[in-house]
XYZ file of C-alpha atoms in Angstrom:
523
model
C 0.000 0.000 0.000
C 1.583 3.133 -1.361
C 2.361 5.929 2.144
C -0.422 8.224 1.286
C -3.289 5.290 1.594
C -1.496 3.975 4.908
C -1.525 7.566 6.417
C -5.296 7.834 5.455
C -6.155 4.547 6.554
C -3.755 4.937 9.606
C -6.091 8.244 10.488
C -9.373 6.084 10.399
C -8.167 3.512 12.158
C -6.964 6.022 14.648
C -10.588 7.733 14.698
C -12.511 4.345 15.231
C -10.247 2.965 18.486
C -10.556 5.695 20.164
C -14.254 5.158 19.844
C -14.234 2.411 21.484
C -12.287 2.667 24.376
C -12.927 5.413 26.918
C -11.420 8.533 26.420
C -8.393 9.126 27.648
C -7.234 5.187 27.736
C -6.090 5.157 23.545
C -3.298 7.987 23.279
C -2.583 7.313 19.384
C -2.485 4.365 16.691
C 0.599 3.738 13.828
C -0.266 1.705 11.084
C 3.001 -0.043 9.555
C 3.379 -1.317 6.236
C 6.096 -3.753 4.561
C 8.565 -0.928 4.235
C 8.273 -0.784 7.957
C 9.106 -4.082 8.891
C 11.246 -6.741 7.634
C 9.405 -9.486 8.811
C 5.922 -8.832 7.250
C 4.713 -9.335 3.639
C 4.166 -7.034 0.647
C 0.455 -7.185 1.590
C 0.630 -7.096 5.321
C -0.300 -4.647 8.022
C 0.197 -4.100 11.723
C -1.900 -1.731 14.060
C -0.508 -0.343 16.607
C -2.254 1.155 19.538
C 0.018 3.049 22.078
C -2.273 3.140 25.604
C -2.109 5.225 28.732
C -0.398 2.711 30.644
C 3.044 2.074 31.859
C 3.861 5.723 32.245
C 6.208 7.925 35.023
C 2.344 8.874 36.665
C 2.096 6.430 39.879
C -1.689 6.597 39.268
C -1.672 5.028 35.426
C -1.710 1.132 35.494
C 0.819 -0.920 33.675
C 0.200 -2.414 30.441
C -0.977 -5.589 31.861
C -3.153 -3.751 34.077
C -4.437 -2.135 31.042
C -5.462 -5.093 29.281
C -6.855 -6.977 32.298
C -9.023 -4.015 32.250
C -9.859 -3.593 28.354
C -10.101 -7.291 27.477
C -13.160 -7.037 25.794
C -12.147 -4.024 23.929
C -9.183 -5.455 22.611
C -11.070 -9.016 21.589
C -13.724 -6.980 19.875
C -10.777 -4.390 18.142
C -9.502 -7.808 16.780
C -12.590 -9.512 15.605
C -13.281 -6.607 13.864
C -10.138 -6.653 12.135
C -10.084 -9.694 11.431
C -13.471 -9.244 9.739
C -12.783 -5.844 7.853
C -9.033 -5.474 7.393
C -7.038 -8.847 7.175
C -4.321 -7.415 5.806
C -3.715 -6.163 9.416
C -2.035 -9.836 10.005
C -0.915 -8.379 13.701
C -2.736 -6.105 16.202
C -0.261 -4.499 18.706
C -1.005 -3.215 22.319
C 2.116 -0.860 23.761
C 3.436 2.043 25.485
C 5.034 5.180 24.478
C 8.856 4.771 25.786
C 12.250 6.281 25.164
C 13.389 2.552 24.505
C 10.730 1.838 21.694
C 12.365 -1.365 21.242
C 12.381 -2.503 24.407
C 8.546 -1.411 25.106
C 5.972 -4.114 26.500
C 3.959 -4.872 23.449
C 0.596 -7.726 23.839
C 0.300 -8.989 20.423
C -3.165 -10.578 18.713
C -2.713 -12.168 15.066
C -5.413 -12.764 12.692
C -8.112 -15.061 13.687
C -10.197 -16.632 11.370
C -11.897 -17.976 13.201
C -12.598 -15.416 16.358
C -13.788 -13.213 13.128
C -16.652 -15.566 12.375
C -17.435 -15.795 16.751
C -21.361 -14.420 16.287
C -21.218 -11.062 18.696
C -24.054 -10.664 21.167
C -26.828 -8.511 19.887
C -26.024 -5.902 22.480
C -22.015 -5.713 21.157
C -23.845 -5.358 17.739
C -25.307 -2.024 18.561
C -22.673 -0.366 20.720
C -20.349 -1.454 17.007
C -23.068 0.647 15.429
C -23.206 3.482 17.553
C -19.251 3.570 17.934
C -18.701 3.895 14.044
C -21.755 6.421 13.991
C -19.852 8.357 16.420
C -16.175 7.929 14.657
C -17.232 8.627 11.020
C -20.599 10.397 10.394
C -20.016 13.304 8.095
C -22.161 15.444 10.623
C -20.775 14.906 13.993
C -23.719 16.338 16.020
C -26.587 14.404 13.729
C -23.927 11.561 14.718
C -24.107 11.647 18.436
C -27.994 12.535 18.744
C -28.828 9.455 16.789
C -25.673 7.517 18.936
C -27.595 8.605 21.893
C -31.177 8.028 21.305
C -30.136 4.728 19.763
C -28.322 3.745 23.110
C -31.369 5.079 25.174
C -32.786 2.161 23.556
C -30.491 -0.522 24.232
C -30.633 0.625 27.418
C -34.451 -0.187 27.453
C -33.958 -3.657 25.543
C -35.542 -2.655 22.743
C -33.047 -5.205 20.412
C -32.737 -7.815 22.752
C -34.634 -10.180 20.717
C -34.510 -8.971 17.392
C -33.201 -11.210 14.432
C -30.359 -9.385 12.134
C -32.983 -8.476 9.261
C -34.942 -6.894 12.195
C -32.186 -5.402 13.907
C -30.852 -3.894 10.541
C -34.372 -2.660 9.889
C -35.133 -1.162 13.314
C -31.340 0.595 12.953
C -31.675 2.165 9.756
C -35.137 3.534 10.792
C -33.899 5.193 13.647
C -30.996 6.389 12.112
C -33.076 8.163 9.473
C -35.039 9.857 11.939
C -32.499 11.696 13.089
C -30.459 12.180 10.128
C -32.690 11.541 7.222
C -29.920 9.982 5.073
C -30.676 7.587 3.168
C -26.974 6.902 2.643
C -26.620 5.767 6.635
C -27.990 2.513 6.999
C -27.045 -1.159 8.661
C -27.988 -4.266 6.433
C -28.035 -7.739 6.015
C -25.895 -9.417 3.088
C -24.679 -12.857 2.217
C -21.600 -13.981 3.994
C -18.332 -14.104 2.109
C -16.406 -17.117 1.112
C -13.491 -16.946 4.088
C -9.729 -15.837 2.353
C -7.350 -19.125 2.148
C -5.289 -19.231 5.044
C -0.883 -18.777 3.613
C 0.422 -22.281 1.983
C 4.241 -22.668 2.545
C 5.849 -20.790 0.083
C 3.369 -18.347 -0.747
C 4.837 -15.599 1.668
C 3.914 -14.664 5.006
C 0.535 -13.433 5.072
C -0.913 -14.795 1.479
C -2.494 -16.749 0.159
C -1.600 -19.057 -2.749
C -1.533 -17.976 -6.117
C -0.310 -14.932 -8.358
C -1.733 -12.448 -6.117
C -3.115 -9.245 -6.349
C -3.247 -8.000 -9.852
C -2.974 -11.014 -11.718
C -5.160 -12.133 -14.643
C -8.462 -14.848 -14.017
C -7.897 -17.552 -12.431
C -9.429 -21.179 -14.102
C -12.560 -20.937 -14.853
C -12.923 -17.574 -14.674
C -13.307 -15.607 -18.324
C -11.254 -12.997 -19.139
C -12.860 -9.229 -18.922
C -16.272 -10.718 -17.985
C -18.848 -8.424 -16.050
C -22.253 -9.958 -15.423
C -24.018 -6.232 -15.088
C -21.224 -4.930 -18.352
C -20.018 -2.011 -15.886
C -23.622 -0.637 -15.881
C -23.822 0.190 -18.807
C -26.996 -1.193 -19.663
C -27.794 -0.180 -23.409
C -25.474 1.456 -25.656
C -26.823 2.081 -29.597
C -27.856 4.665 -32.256
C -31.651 5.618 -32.526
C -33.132 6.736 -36.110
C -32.092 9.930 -36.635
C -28.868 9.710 -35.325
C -29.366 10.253 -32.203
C -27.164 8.404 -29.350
C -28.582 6.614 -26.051
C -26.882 5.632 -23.343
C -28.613 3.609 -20.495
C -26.543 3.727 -17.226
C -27.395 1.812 -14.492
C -24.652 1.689 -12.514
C -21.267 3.942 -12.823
C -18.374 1.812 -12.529
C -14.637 2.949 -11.538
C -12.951 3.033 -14.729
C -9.572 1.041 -13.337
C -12.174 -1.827 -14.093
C -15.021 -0.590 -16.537
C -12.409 2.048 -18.318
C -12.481 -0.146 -21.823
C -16.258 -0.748 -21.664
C -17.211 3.543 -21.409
C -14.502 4.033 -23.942
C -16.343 1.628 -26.273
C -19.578 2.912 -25.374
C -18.350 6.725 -26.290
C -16.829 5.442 -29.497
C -20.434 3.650 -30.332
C -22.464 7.185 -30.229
C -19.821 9.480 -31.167
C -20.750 9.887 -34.744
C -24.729 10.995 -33.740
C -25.656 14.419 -34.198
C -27.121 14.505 -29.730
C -26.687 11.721 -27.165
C -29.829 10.401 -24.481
C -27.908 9.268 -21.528
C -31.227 7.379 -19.489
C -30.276 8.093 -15.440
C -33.694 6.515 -14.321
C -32.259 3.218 -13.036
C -29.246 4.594 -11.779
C -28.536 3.691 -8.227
C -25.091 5.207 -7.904
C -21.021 4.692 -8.251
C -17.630 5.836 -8.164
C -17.345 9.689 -8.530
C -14.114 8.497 -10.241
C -16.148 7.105 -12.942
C -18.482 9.953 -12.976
C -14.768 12.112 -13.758
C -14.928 9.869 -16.616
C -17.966 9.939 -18.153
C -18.011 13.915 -18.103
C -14.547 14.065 -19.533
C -16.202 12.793 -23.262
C -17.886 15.928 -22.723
C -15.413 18.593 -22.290
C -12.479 19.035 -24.136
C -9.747 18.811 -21.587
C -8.562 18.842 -18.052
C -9.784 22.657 -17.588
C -12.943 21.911 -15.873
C -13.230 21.392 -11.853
C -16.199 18.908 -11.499
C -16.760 18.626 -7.745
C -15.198 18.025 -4.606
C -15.014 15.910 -1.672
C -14.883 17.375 1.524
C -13.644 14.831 4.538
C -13.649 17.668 7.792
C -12.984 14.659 9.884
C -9.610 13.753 8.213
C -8.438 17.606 6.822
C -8.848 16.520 3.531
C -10.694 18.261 0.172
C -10.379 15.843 -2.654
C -10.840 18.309 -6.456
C -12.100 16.325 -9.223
C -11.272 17.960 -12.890
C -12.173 16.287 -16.699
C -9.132 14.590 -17.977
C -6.345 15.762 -19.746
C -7.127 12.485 -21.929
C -9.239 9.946 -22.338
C -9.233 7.082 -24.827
C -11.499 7.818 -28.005
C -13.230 10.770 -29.346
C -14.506 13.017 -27.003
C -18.376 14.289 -27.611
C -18.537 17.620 -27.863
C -20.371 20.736 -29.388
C -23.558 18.761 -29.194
C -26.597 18.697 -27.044
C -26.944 15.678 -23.850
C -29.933 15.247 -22.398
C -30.338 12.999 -18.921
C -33.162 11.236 -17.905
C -34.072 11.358 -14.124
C -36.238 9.630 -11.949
C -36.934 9.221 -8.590
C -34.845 6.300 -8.619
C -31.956 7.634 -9.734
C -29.580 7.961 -6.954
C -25.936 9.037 -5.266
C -23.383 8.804 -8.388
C -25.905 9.173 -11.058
C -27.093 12.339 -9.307
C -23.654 13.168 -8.981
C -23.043 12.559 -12.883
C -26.620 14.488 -13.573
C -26.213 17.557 -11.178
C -22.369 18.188 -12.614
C -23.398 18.336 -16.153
C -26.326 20.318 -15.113
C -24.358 22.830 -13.186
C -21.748 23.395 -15.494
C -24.409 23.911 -18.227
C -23.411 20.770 -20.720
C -26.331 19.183 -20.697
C -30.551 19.461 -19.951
C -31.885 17.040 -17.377
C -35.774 15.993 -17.911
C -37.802 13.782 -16.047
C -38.093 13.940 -12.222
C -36.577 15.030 -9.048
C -33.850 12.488 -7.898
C -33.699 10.389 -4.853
C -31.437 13.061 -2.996
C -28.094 11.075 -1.592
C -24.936 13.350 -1.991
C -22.565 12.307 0.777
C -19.562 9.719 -0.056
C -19.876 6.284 2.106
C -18.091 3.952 3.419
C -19.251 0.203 3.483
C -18.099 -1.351 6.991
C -19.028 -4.904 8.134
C -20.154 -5.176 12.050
C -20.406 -8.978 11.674
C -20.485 -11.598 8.823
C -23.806 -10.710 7.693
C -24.215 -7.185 8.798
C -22.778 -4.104 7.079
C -23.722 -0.345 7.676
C -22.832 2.238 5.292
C -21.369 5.792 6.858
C -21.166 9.126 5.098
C -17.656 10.287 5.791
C -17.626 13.413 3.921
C -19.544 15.927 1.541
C -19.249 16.286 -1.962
C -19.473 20.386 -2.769
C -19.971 21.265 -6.906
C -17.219 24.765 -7.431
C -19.992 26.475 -9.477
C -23.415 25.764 -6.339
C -21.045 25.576 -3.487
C -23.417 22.959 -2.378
C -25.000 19.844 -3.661
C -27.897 17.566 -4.026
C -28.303 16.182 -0.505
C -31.946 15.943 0.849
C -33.058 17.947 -1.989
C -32.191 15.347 -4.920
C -31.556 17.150 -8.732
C -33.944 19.260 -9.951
C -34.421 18.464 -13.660
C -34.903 21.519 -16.068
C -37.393 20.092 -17.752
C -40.070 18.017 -15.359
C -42.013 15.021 -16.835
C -42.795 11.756 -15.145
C -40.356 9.302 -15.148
C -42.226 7.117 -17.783
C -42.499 9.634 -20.629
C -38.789 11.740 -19.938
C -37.749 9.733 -22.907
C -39.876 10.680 -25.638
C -39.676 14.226 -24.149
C -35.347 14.073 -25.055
C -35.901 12.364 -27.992
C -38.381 14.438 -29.922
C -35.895 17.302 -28.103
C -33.175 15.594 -30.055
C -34.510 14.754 -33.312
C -35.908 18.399 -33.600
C -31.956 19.103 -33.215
C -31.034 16.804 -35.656
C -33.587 18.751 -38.380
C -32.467 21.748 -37.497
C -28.986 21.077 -38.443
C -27.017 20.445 -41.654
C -27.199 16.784 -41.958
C -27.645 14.311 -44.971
C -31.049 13.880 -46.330
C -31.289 10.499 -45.558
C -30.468 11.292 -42.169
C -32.954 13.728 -42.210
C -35.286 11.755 -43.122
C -34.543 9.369 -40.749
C -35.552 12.005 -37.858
C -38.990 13.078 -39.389
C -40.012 9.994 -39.645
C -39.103 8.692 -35.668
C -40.320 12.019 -34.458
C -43.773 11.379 -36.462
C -43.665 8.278 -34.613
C -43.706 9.786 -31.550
C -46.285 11.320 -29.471
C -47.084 15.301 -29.360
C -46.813 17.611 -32.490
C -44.067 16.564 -34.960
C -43.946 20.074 -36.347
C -42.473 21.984 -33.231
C -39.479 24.325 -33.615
C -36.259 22.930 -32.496
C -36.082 23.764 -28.670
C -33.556 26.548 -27.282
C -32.235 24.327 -24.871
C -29.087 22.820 -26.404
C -26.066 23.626 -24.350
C -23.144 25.604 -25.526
C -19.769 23.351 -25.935
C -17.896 24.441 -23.398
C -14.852 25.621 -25.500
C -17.031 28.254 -26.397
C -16.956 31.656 -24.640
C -20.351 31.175 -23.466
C -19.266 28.582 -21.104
C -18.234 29.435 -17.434
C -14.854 30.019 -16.197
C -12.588 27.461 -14.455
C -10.093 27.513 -11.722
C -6.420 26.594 -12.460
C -6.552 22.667 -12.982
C -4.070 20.740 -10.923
C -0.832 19.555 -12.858
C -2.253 16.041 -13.548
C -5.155 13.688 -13.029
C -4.831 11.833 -9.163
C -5.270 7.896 -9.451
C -8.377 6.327 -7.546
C -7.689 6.135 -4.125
C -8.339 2.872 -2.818
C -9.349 3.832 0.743
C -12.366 6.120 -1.442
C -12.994 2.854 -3.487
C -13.716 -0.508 -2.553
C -12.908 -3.794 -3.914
C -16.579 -4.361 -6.403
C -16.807 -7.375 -4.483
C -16.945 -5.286 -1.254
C -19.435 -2.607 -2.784
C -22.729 -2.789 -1.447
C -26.170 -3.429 -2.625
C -27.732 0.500 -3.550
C -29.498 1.731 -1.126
C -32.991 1.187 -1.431
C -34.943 4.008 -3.169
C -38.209 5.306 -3.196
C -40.914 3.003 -4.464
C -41.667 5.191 -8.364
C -44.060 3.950 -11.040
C -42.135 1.893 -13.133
C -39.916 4.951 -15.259
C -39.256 3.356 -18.353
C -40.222 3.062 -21.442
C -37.929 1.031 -23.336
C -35.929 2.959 -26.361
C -35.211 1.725 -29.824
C -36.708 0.626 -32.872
C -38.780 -1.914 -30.913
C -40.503 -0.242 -28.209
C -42.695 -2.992 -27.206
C -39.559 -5.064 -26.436
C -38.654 -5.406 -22.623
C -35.268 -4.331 -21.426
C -33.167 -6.672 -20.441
C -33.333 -8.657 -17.173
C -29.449 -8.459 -16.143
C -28.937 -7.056 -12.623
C -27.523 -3.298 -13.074
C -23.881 -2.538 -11.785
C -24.140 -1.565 -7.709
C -22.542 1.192 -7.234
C -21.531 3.309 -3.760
């Protein structure tokens, strides 16, 4: 893990301990990497938590005093490592001393099998409330909903609640307080457990290539059952391209499939990109999709605002991107009330910076980054750690959801862009048979084929009509991998409101269903 991840990571870690032990007991936490250590592995970790214990203070116990009285602290630190991080193949308990290498250290390796030990109901909650308090964007929404939910426990409201009830009875509570629909605790299918090392595959692994390497058997190269969320990808009569995005992958992994997608509709004279089913995604991907739609790395997107950890996170187009880019044409975005977190984030960016004309209906509302953190093997809340903030608003979409420009139900936003975009098409110079193409879908659609081509198709932004940007940074930041989990770890999307169905189908065939392949989850 390269030093700027550790430190980040080292900082959460840091923020979550002292959680859970009193205050006052924890004084800091080092995470150490295999640059740190010549005895751990490329892919191992060690915590390690320096206590108020052992010190020149007659009064402050000694470190074995310290862990008689933390036991179940430290057993709970370690299951929960064990569960969520193990890479961290050693947890360390010490004291700060002038000898560091002669300090009292309690060590606790990995434990399979203490990560699978079933916590009591009661250790379930206080997990919740501990990580509500640690890493809740809004740190005084945090402890009113940490407190009311521990007035609770108190009363034995959870005692006998079954995790799909507990999870349920959580995230409704949690919602009251802080009506985030973001913060929530579920229940999802246990993962296989990692192999345990083999002799000769390094301390710490597993066997194998490792990380990075191609499929293993049986496993087909560049295969994605939901295609990266990208759902549809084709050219309409009348040259007109539509994109339907349910899901918006990080392009490390879903990079070749956009590119191909952009290279499909880049010959069509305006481009549909259908947001209804979109639950959400990496706001790396989002950087992504809006670079087709700029011309370089001069445009700030959003950012990402972390108070907790000192950190604002810029996101800018990209200086490149493989393909044509699409631009000095009209986008339109479909909306519903379905559409959610990274597909609002894709929908209000493009809105704000003018490049495109959203139609259909409010969005679901879910701005803040999360975090997806197992409590136990089948349990898993999601925590807003920070706030994303668009340059040109100075606020976002939280609560409020995007507000399309042009409002239609969900179900007929479609025919509303693409009579919107064929009018386009016949109001520019294109072939005849082109042309001809367009009269004839937009005569096929409902509403008056004859209206004048709509006002509302955005300037390219190399033009002078577009807004000013700040000074880009000198180059395009990687994904961060503390910002972007493994897919495998990503969870389900949240769950959004319950809309008529929003869809019509698009295409020559509109009586054909869309397919019935799950849709990419997305953050």
């Amino acid at each position: 893990m390269e030093r700027t991840a550790l430190r980040r990571l080292e900082r959460m870690i840091d923020r979550e301990i002292r959680a859970r032990f009193p205050r006052g007991t924890v004084r800091r936490v080092a995470v150490l990497g295999s640059g740190d250590r010549e005895d751990m592995g490329p892919d191992e970790l060690l915590v390690r938590v320096f206590v108020a214990a052992g010190g020149p203070d007659p009064g402050e116990p000694s470190l074995d005093e310290w862990a008689q009285a933390h036991e179940t602290g430290m057993r709970r630190m370690r299951r929960e490592l064990s569960l969520r991080l193990p890479e961290a193949r050693l947890l360390e308990f010490t004291v700060e001393t002038a000898d560091p290498a002669g300090a009292p250290r309690i060590s606790m390796p990995h434990d399979q099998a203490l990560a699978g030990e079933p916590p009591s109901v009661r250790e379930i909650v206080a997990t919740v409330v501990s990580l509500l308090r640690a890493g809740y964007v809004f740190p005084d929404r945090a402890e009113q909903a940490a407190a009311a939910i521990e007035e609770r426990l108190a009363a034995g409201e959870y005692d006998d609640l079954d995790p799909e009830a507990l999870a349920e009875r959580l995230t409704e509570q949690l919602h009251e307080v802080c009506e985030d629909r973001h913060l929530r605790v579920r229940v999802r299918p246990p993962r296989p457990p990692r192999p345990e090392p083999e002799p000769g595959s390094g301390p710490g692994r597993g066997p194998g290539p490792g990380p990075g390497a191609g499929p293993g058997p049986g496993q087909p190269e560049h295969r994605h059952p939901g295609n990266f969320g990208i759902h549809r990808a084709e050219r309409l009569p009348g040259n007109v391209g539509y994109l339907d995005l349910h899901g918006v992958a990080p392009p490390e992994h879903a990079g070749e499939a956009i590119a191909a997608a952009m290279r499909l509709v880049s010959g069509t004279e305006a481009l549909i990109i259908d947001l209804r089913r979109n639950h959400g995604g990496s706001p790396h991907g989002v950087v992504f999709w809006c670079s087709y739609l700029f011309p370089g790395a001069e445009t700030h997107l959003s950012d990402i605002v972390d108070a907790s950890a000192g950190e604002t996170r810029q996101f800018w187009t990209l200086a490149y991107v493989p393909g044509p880019r699409y631009l000095d044409r009209p986008v339109y975005l479909l909306t519903s009330h379905e559409t959610f977190s990274g597909g609002e984030d894709l929908a209000y960016s493009l809105q704000a910076q003018g490049r495109a004309v959203v139609i259909g209906e409010t969005t679901g509302g879910g701005a803040h980054p999360t975090r997806p953190i197992p409590i136990t093997e089948n349990l898993v809340i999601t925590v807003p750690f920070a706030r994303s903030v668009n340059p040109l608003t100075g606020t976002n979409w939280q609560g409020t959801g995007v507000q399309p420009d042009v409002e239609v139900p969900a179900a007929d936003a479609y025919d509303e862009a693409y009579g919107r975009a064929l009018r386009h098409v016949l109001s520019a110079a294109v072939p005849p048979p082109v042309a001809s193409e367009a009269r004839e879908a937009l005569a096929a659609l409902p509403g008056p084929p004859d209206a004048p081509a709509p006002a509302d198709s955005p300037e390219s932004p190399d033009s002078p009509e577009s807004p000013d940007s700040a000074e880009p940074p000198d180059s395009a930041e990687p994904p961060d991998p503390a910002y972007l989990p493994d897919p495998a770890d990503v969870p389900d999307p949240p769950d959004p409101p319950d809309p008529a169905d929003p869809a019509r189908p698009p295409g020559p065939d509109p009586a054909q269903p869309p397919d019935a392949s799950e849709p990419s989850a997305g953050v």
